[in-house]
């Protein structure tokens, strides 16, 4: 919100995957005047709810690695999200895994040591407030992502007045990286509809 106001732009179409999607939804809840539409992937709101044993297993390993300051263990656990519960890392393109591992390492490095940034306060009651999101919402999910991640995205689009979904088959938690062409097609169609409808 601060960036959009600094640039003097908006309302903007916010696109976010996983935690980034949660941030996009938070922005729509807290600063609705700055958001024209939302596109999320593998997430509902920033208040994630996990029940799938595959996901909770990864969450447990992430917590262990964080508690033990095991940065590499944290990266290894986080990268497992890439596959979804029905594949192994061997089933995913090596370049995609390399890029996700590299991004995760950079993020972990920013949140360790004395220079760790101060994070903003979390937005609360997001699910209760989601029905008030008045802008169009598109969820683009990976067809092989976990039931939790897909379910939260579907719950969000079912909650808002104007929600729709698209599925990138054969991909896990990062459909934009595994099949960027198809992901971008879904995004482009949504944007074309949005700007045709609203002029």
PDB file of C-alpha atoms in Angstrom:
ATOM      1  CA  UNK A   1       0.000   0.000   0.000  1.00  0.00           C
ATOM      2  CA  UNK A   2       2.823   2.385   0.860  1.00  0.00           C
ATOM      3  CA  UNK A   3       4.543   1.636  -2.452  1.00  0.00           C
ATOM      4  CA  UNK A   4       1.372   2.185  -4.490  1.00  0.00           C
ATOM      5  CA  UNK A   5       0.760   5.476  -2.702  1.00  0.00           C
ATOM      6  CA  UNK A   6       4.394   6.543  -3.130  1.00  0.00           C
ATOM      7  CA  UNK A   7       4.199   5.853  -6.863  1.00  0.00           C
ATOM      8  CA  UNK A   8       0.836   7.587  -7.104  1.00  0.00           C
ATOM      9  CA  UNK A   9      -0.658   4.627  -8.934  1.00  0.00           C
ATOM     10  CA  UNK A  10      -3.581   2.339  -8.381  1.00  0.00           C
ATOM     11  CA  UNK A  11      -5.943   0.869  -7.984  1.00  0.00           C
ATOM     12  CA  UNK A  12      -3.772  -2.051  -9.068  1.00  0.00           C
ATOM     13  CA  UNK A  13      -4.316  -5.680  -9.960  1.00  0.00           C
ATOM     14  CA  UNK A  14      -2.347  -7.577  -7.320  1.00  0.00           C
ATOM     15  CA  UNK A  15      -1.003 -11.027  -8.210  1.00  0.00           C
ATOM     16  CA  UNK A  16       0.528 -13.258  -5.552  1.00  0.00           C
ATOM     17  CA  UNK A  17       1.454 -16.878  -5.010  1.00  0.00           C
ATOM     18  CA  UNK A  18       1.303 -18.542  -1.589  1.00  0.00           C
ATOM     19  CA  UNK A  19       2.442 -16.005   1.020  1.00  0.00           C
ATOM     20  CA  UNK A  20       2.455 -13.332  -1.688  1.00  0.00           C
ATOM     21  CA  UNK A  21      -1.196 -14.089  -2.360  1.00  0.00           C
ATOM     22  CA  UNK A  22      -1.911 -13.673   1.334  1.00  0.00           C
ATOM     23  CA  UNK A  23      -0.267 -10.249   1.212  1.00  0.00           C
ATOM     24  CA  UNK A  24      -2.384  -9.326  -1.818  1.00  0.00           C
ATOM     25  CA  UNK A  25      -5.588 -10.322   0.010  1.00  0.00           C
ATOM     26  CA  UNK A  26      -4.463  -8.438   3.143  1.00  0.00           C
ATOM     27  CA  UNK A  27      -3.938  -5.338   1.008  1.00  0.00           C
ATOM     28  CA  UNK A  28      -7.442  -5.630  -0.440  1.00  0.00           C
ATOM     29  CA  UNK A  29      -8.881  -5.968   3.066  1.00  0.00           C
ATOM     30  CA  UNK A  30      -6.915  -3.103   4.609  1.00  0.00           C
ATOM     31  CA  UNK A  31      -6.676  -0.746   1.607  1.00  0.00           C
ATOM     32  CA  UNK A  32      -9.575  -1.548  -0.751  1.00  0.00           C
ATOM     33  CA  UNK A  33      -9.179   1.763  -2.582  1.00  0.00           C
ATOM     34  CA  UNK A  34      -5.789   0.601  -3.890  1.00  0.00           C
ATOM     35  CA  UNK A  35      -6.911  -2.737  -5.359  1.00  0.00           C
ATOM     36  CA  UNK A  36      -8.744  -3.247  -8.658  1.00  0.00           C
ATOM     37  CA  UNK A  37      -8.600  -7.063  -8.704  1.00  0.00           C
ATOM     38  CA  UNK A  38      -6.783  -9.992  -7.091  1.00  0.00           C
ATOM     39  CA  UNK A  39      -5.075 -13.055  -8.541  1.00  0.00           C
ATOM     40  CA  UNK A  40      -3.928 -15.656  -6.026  1.00  0.00           C
ATOM     41  CA  UNK A  41      -2.301 -19.040  -6.382  1.00  0.00           C
ATOM     42  CA  UNK A  42      -2.195 -21.812  -3.789  1.00  0.00           C
ATOM     43  CA  UNK A  43      -3.627 -19.662  -1.001  1.00  0.00           C
ATOM     44  CA  UNK A  44      -6.829 -18.183   0.361  1.00  0.00           C
ATOM     45  CA  UNK A  45      -6.002 -15.487   2.912  1.00  0.00           C
ATOM     46  CA  UNK A  46      -2.930 -14.828   5.042  1.00  0.00           C
ATOM     47  CA  UNK A  47      -4.498 -16.935   7.819  1.00  0.00           C
ATOM     48  CA  UNK A  48      -3.572 -20.306   6.379  1.00  0.00           C
ATOM     49  CA  UNK A  49      -5.230 -23.439   7.730  1.00  0.00           C
ATOM     50  CA  UNK A  50      -3.403 -26.740   7.249  1.00  0.00           C
ATOM     51  CA  UNK A  51      -4.867 -30.192   7.878  1.00  0.00           C
ATOM     52  CA  UNK A  52      -3.284 -32.377   5.182  1.00  0.00           C
ATOM     53  CA  UNK A  53      -0.671 -34.659   6.833  1.00  0.00           C
ATOM     54  CA  UNK A  54       1.691 -34.023   3.923  1.00  0.00           C
ATOM     55  CA  UNK A  55       1.577 -30.266   4.596  1.00  0.00           C
ATOM     56  CA  UNK A  56       1.699 -30.560   8.390  1.00  0.00           C
ATOM     57  CA  UNK A  57       4.751 -32.807   8.029  1.00  0.00           C
ATOM     58  CA  UNK A  58       6.551 -30.071   6.090  1.00  0.00           C
ATOM     59  CA  UNK A  59       5.397 -27.473   8.628  1.00  0.00           C
ATOM     60  CA  UNK A  60       6.827 -29.596  11.447  1.00  0.00           C
ATOM     61  CA  UNK A  61      10.159 -29.861   9.665  1.00  0.00           C
ATOM     62  CA  UNK A  62      10.221 -26.113   8.994  1.00  0.00           C
ATOM     63  CA  UNK A  63       9.566 -25.407  12.689  1.00  0.00           C
ATOM     64  CA  UNK A  64      12.320 -27.819  13.724  1.00  0.00           C
ATOM     65  CA  UNK A  65      14.819 -26.273  11.324  1.00  0.00           C
ATOM     66  CA  UNK A  66      13.924 -22.754  12.448  1.00  0.00           C
ATOM     67  CA  UNK A  67      14.234 -23.680  16.148  1.00  0.00           C
ATOM     68  CA  UNK A  68      17.648 -25.234  15.527  1.00  0.00           C
ATOM     69  CA  UNK A  69      18.822 -22.403  13.253  1.00  0.00           C
ATOM     70  CA  UNK A  70      19.286 -25.010  10.520  1.00  0.00           C
ATOM     71  CA  UNK A  71      19.037 -22.771   7.466  1.00  0.00           C
ATOM     72  CA  UNK A  72      19.810 -25.507   4.945  1.00  0.00           C
ATOM     73  CA  UNK A  73      17.293 -27.859   6.572  1.00  0.00           C
ATOM     74  CA  UNK A  74      14.700 -25.096   6.360  1.00  0.00           C
ATOM     75  CA  UNK A  75      15.432 -24.605   2.652  1.00  0.00           C
ATOM     76  CA  UNK A  76      15.238 -28.355   2.007  1.00  0.00           C
ATOM     77  CA  UNK A  77      11.863 -28.611   3.754  1.00  0.00           C
ATOM     78  CA  UNK A  78      10.459 -25.532   2.032  1.00  0.00           C
ATOM     79  CA  UNK A  79      11.446 -26.761  -1.436  1.00  0.00           C
ATOM     80  CA  UNK A  80       9.329 -29.886  -0.836  1.00  0.00           C
ATOM     81  CA  UNK A  81       6.212 -27.714  -1.287  1.00  0.00           C
ATOM     82  CA  UNK A  82       7.110 -27.525  -4.982  1.00  0.00           C
ATOM     83  CA  UNK A  83       5.983 -31.028  -5.823  1.00  0.00           C
ATOM     84  CA  UNK A  84       2.610 -31.308  -4.151  1.00  0.00           C
ATOM     85  CA  UNK A  85       1.802 -34.529  -2.279  1.00  0.00           C
ATOM     86  CA  UNK A  86       1.618 -36.780  -5.339  1.00  0.00           C
ATOM     87  CA  UNK A  87       5.114 -36.322  -6.794  1.00  0.00           C
ATOM     88  CA  UNK A  88       8.733 -36.405  -5.731  1.00  0.00           C
ATOM     89  CA  UNK A  89      11.445 -33.849  -6.380  1.00  0.00           C
ATOM     90  CA  UNK A  90      12.674 -36.096  -9.202  1.00  0.00           C
ATOM     91  CA  UNK A  91       9.393 -35.413 -11.022  1.00  0.00           C
ATOM     92  CA  UNK A  92      10.012 -31.651 -11.199  1.00  0.00           C
ATOM     93  CA  UNK A  93      12.219 -29.845 -13.699  1.00  0.00           C
ATOM     94  CA  UNK A  94      15.655 -29.337 -12.138  1.00  0.00           C
ATOM     95  CA  UNK A  95      15.848 -25.703 -13.218  1.00  0.00           C
ATOM     96  CA  UNK A  96      12.575 -24.925 -11.428  1.00  0.00           C
ATOM     97  CA  UNK A  97      13.905 -26.567  -8.256  1.00  0.00           C
ATOM     98  CA  UNK A  98      17.203 -24.674  -8.535  1.00  0.00           C
ATOM     99  CA  UNK A  99      15.398 -21.346  -8.817  1.00  0.00           C
ATOM    100  CA  UNK A 100      13.057 -22.085  -5.904  1.00  0.00           C
ATOM    101  CA  UNK A 101      15.974 -23.207  -3.748  1.00  0.00           C
ATOM    102  CA  UNK A 102      17.893 -20.035  -4.627  1.00  0.00           C
ATOM    103  CA  UNK A 103      14.916 -17.757  -3.844  1.00  0.00           C
ATOM    104  CA  UNK A 104      14.322 -19.556  -0.550  1.00  0.00           C
ATOM    105  CA  UNK A 105      17.971 -19.222   0.476  1.00  0.00           C
ATOM    106  CA  UNK A 106      17.873 -15.478  -0.247  1.00  0.00           C
ATOM    107  CA  UNK A 107      14.700 -15.085   1.804  1.00  0.00           C
ATOM    108  CA  UNK A 108      16.091 -17.102   4.728  1.00  0.00           C
ATOM    109  CA  UNK A 109      19.261 -15.002   4.661  1.00  0.00           C
ATOM    110  CA  UNK A 110      17.183 -11.820   5.028  1.00  0.00           C
ATOM    111  CA  UNK A 111      15.468 -13.176   8.137  1.00  0.00           C
ATOM    112  CA  UNK A 112      18.490 -14.458  10.020  1.00  0.00           C
ATOM    113  CA  UNK A 113      21.170 -12.680  11.979  1.00  0.00           C
ATOM    114  CA  UNK A 114      21.166  -9.209  13.454  1.00  0.00           C
ATOM    115  CA  UNK A 115      19.918  -7.536  10.266  1.00  0.00           C
ATOM    116  CA  UNK A 116      16.580  -9.381  10.218  1.00  0.00           C
ATOM    117  CA  UNK A 117      13.813  -7.005   9.109  1.00  0.00           C
ATOM    118  CA  UNK A 118      10.870  -6.034  11.272  1.00  0.00           C
ATOM    119  CA  UNK A 119       7.764  -7.707   9.869  1.00  0.00           C
ATOM    120  CA  UNK A 120       4.420  -5.898   9.739  1.00  0.00           C
ATOM    121  CA  UNK A 121       1.648  -6.790  12.159  1.00  0.00           C
ATOM    122  CA  UNK A 122      -0.534  -9.595  10.822  1.00  0.00           C
ATOM    123  CA  UNK A 123      -3.979  -8.806   9.496  1.00  0.00           C
ATOM    124  CA  UNK A 124      -6.680 -10.542  11.540  1.00  0.00           C
ATOM    125  CA  UNK A 125     -10.139 -11.971  10.876  1.00  0.00           C
ATOM    126  CA  UNK A 126      -9.314 -12.315   7.189  1.00  0.00           C
ATOM    127  CA  UNK A 127     -11.754 -15.147   6.527  1.00  0.00           C
ATOM    128  CA  UNK A 128     -14.598 -13.348   8.250  1.00  0.00           C
ATOM    129  CA  UNK A 129     -13.842 -10.177   6.293  1.00  0.00           C
ATOM    130  CA  UNK A 130     -13.199 -11.808   2.895  1.00  0.00           C
ATOM    131  CA  UNK A 131     -16.855 -11.603   1.839  1.00  0.00           C
ATOM    132  CA  UNK A 132     -16.449  -7.815   1.755  1.00  0.00           C
ATOM    133  CA  UNK A 133     -13.804  -7.966  -0.976  1.00  0.00           C
ATOM    134  CA  UNK A 134     -15.717  -6.255  -3.761  1.00  0.00           C
ATOM    135  CA  UNK A 135     -13.184  -6.692  -6.579  1.00  0.00           C
ATOM    136  CA  UNK A 136     -12.898  -9.691  -8.933  1.00  0.00           C
ATOM    137  CA  UNK A 137     -10.721 -12.527  -7.631  1.00  0.00           C
ATOM    138  CA  UNK A 138      -9.082 -15.251  -9.720  1.00  0.00           C
ATOM    139  CA  UNK A 139      -7.390 -18.273  -8.135  1.00  0.00           C
ATOM    140  CA  UNK A 140      -4.933 -20.078 -10.433  1.00  0.00           C
ATOM    141  CA  UNK A 141      -4.057 -23.363  -8.754  1.00  0.00           C
ATOM    142  CA  UNK A 142      -1.624 -26.107  -9.560  1.00  0.00           C
ATOM    143  CA  UNK A 143      -3.530 -29.295 -10.308  1.00  0.00           C
ATOM    144  CA  UNK A 144      -1.119 -31.337  -8.167  1.00  0.00           C
ATOM    145  CA  UNK A 145      -0.875 -28.902  -5.252  1.00  0.00           C
ATOM    146  CA  UNK A 146      -2.017 -30.007  -1.789  1.00  0.00           C
ATOM    147  CA  UNK A 147      -5.707 -30.194  -0.952  1.00  0.00           C
ATOM    148  CA  UNK A 148      -5.120 -27.547   1.737  1.00  0.00           C
ATOM    149  CA  UNK A 149      -3.660 -24.970  -0.647  1.00  0.00           C
ATOM    150  CA  UNK A 150      -6.211 -25.577  -3.397  1.00  0.00           C
ATOM    151  CA  UNK A 151      -9.040 -25.737  -0.862  1.00  0.00           C
ATOM    152  CA  UNK A 152      -8.157 -22.372   0.681  1.00  0.00           C
ATOM    153  CA  UNK A 153      -8.058 -20.725  -2.750  1.00  0.00           C
ATOM    154  CA  UNK A 154     -11.408 -22.255  -3.672  1.00  0.00           C
ATOM    155  CA  UNK A 155     -12.871 -21.153  -0.344  1.00  0.00           C
ATOM    156  CA  UNK A 156     -11.759 -17.574  -1.052  1.00  0.00           C
ATOM    157  CA  UNK A 157     -13.313 -17.417  -4.521  1.00  0.00           C
ATOM    158  CA  UNK A 158     -16.527 -18.973  -3.163  1.00  0.00           C
ATOM    159  CA  UNK A 159     -16.634 -16.308  -0.427  1.00  0.00           C
ATOM    160  CA  UNK A 160     -16.224 -13.181  -2.552  1.00  0.00           C
ATOM    161  CA  UNK A 161     -19.012 -11.869  -4.813  1.00  0.00           C
ATOM    162  CA  UNK A 162     -16.929 -12.219  -8.011  1.00  0.00           C
ATOM    163  CA  UNK A 163     -14.590 -15.201  -7.751  1.00  0.00           C
ATOM    164  CA  UNK A 164     -13.375 -17.714 -10.310  1.00  0.00           C
ATOM    165  CA  UNK A 165     -10.756 -20.448 -10.567  1.00  0.00           C
ATOM    166  CA  UNK A 166      -8.408 -21.900 -13.146  1.00  0.00           C
ATOM    167  CA  UNK A 167      -6.207 -24.978 -12.885  1.00  0.00           C
ATOM    168  CA  UNK A 168      -2.750 -25.477 -14.340  1.00  0.00           C
ATOM    169  CA  UNK A 169      -2.705 -29.242 -14.707  1.00  0.00           C
ATOM    170  CA  UNK A 170       0.456 -31.206 -13.979  1.00  0.00           C
ATOM    171  CA  UNK A 171       1.904 -28.619 -11.600  1.00  0.00           C
ATOM    172  CA  UNK A 172       2.306 -28.327  -7.842  1.00  0.00           C
ATOM    173  CA  UNK A 173       2.594 -25.231  -5.668  1.00  0.00           C
ATOM    174  CA  UNK A 174       4.398 -23.116  -8.308  1.00  0.00           C
ATOM    175  CA  UNK A 175       2.307 -23.376 -11.478  1.00  0.00           C
ATOM    176  CA  UNK A 176       3.703 -20.040 -12.676  1.00  0.00           C
ATOM    177  CA  UNK A 177       7.196 -21.560 -12.737  1.00  0.00           C
ATOM    178  CA  UNK A 178       6.388 -25.049 -13.969  1.00  0.00           C
ATOM    179  CA  UNK A 179       4.059 -24.002 -16.790  1.00  0.00           C
ATOM    180  CA  UNK A 180       4.444 -20.226 -17.132  1.00  0.00           C
ATOM    181  CA  UNK A 181       2.825 -20.082 -20.562  1.00  0.00           C
ATOM    182  CA  UNK A 182      -0.462 -21.577 -19.386  1.00  0.00           C
ATOM    183  CA  UNK A 183      -0.409 -19.622 -16.114  1.00  0.00           C
ATOM    184  CA  UNK A 184       0.053 -16.408 -18.100  1.00  0.00           C
ATOM    185  CA  UNK A 185      -2.774 -17.351 -20.471  1.00  0.00           C
ATOM    186  CA  UNK A 186      -5.179 -17.635 -17.551  1.00  0.00           C
ATOM    187  CA  UNK A 187      -3.892 -14.340 -16.150  1.00  0.00           C
ATOM    188  CA  UNK A 188      -4.165 -12.593 -19.522  1.00  0.00           C
ATOM    189  CA  UNK A 189      -7.749 -13.796 -20.071  1.00  0.00           C
ATOM    190  CA  UNK A 190      -8.710 -12.509 -16.625  1.00  0.00           C
ATOM    191  CA  UNK A 191      -7.115  -9.117 -17.283  1.00  0.00           C
ATOM    192  CA  UNK A 192      -8.783  -8.840 -20.687  1.00  0.00           C
ATOM    193  CA  UNK A 193     -12.183  -9.622 -19.132  1.00  0.00           C
ATOM    194  CA  UNK A 194     -11.523  -7.199 -16.296  1.00  0.00           C
ATOM    195  CA  UNK A 195     -10.611  -4.265 -18.497  1.00  0.00           C
ATOM    196  CA  UNK A 196     -13.345  -5.028 -21.045  1.00  0.00           C
ATOM    197  CA  UNK A 197     -15.981  -5.153 -18.286  1.00  0.00           C
ATOM    198  CA  UNK A 198     -14.808  -1.987 -16.584  1.00  0.00           C
ATOM    199  CA  UNK A 199     -13.666  -0.009 -19.584  1.00  0.00           C
TER     200      UNK A 199
END
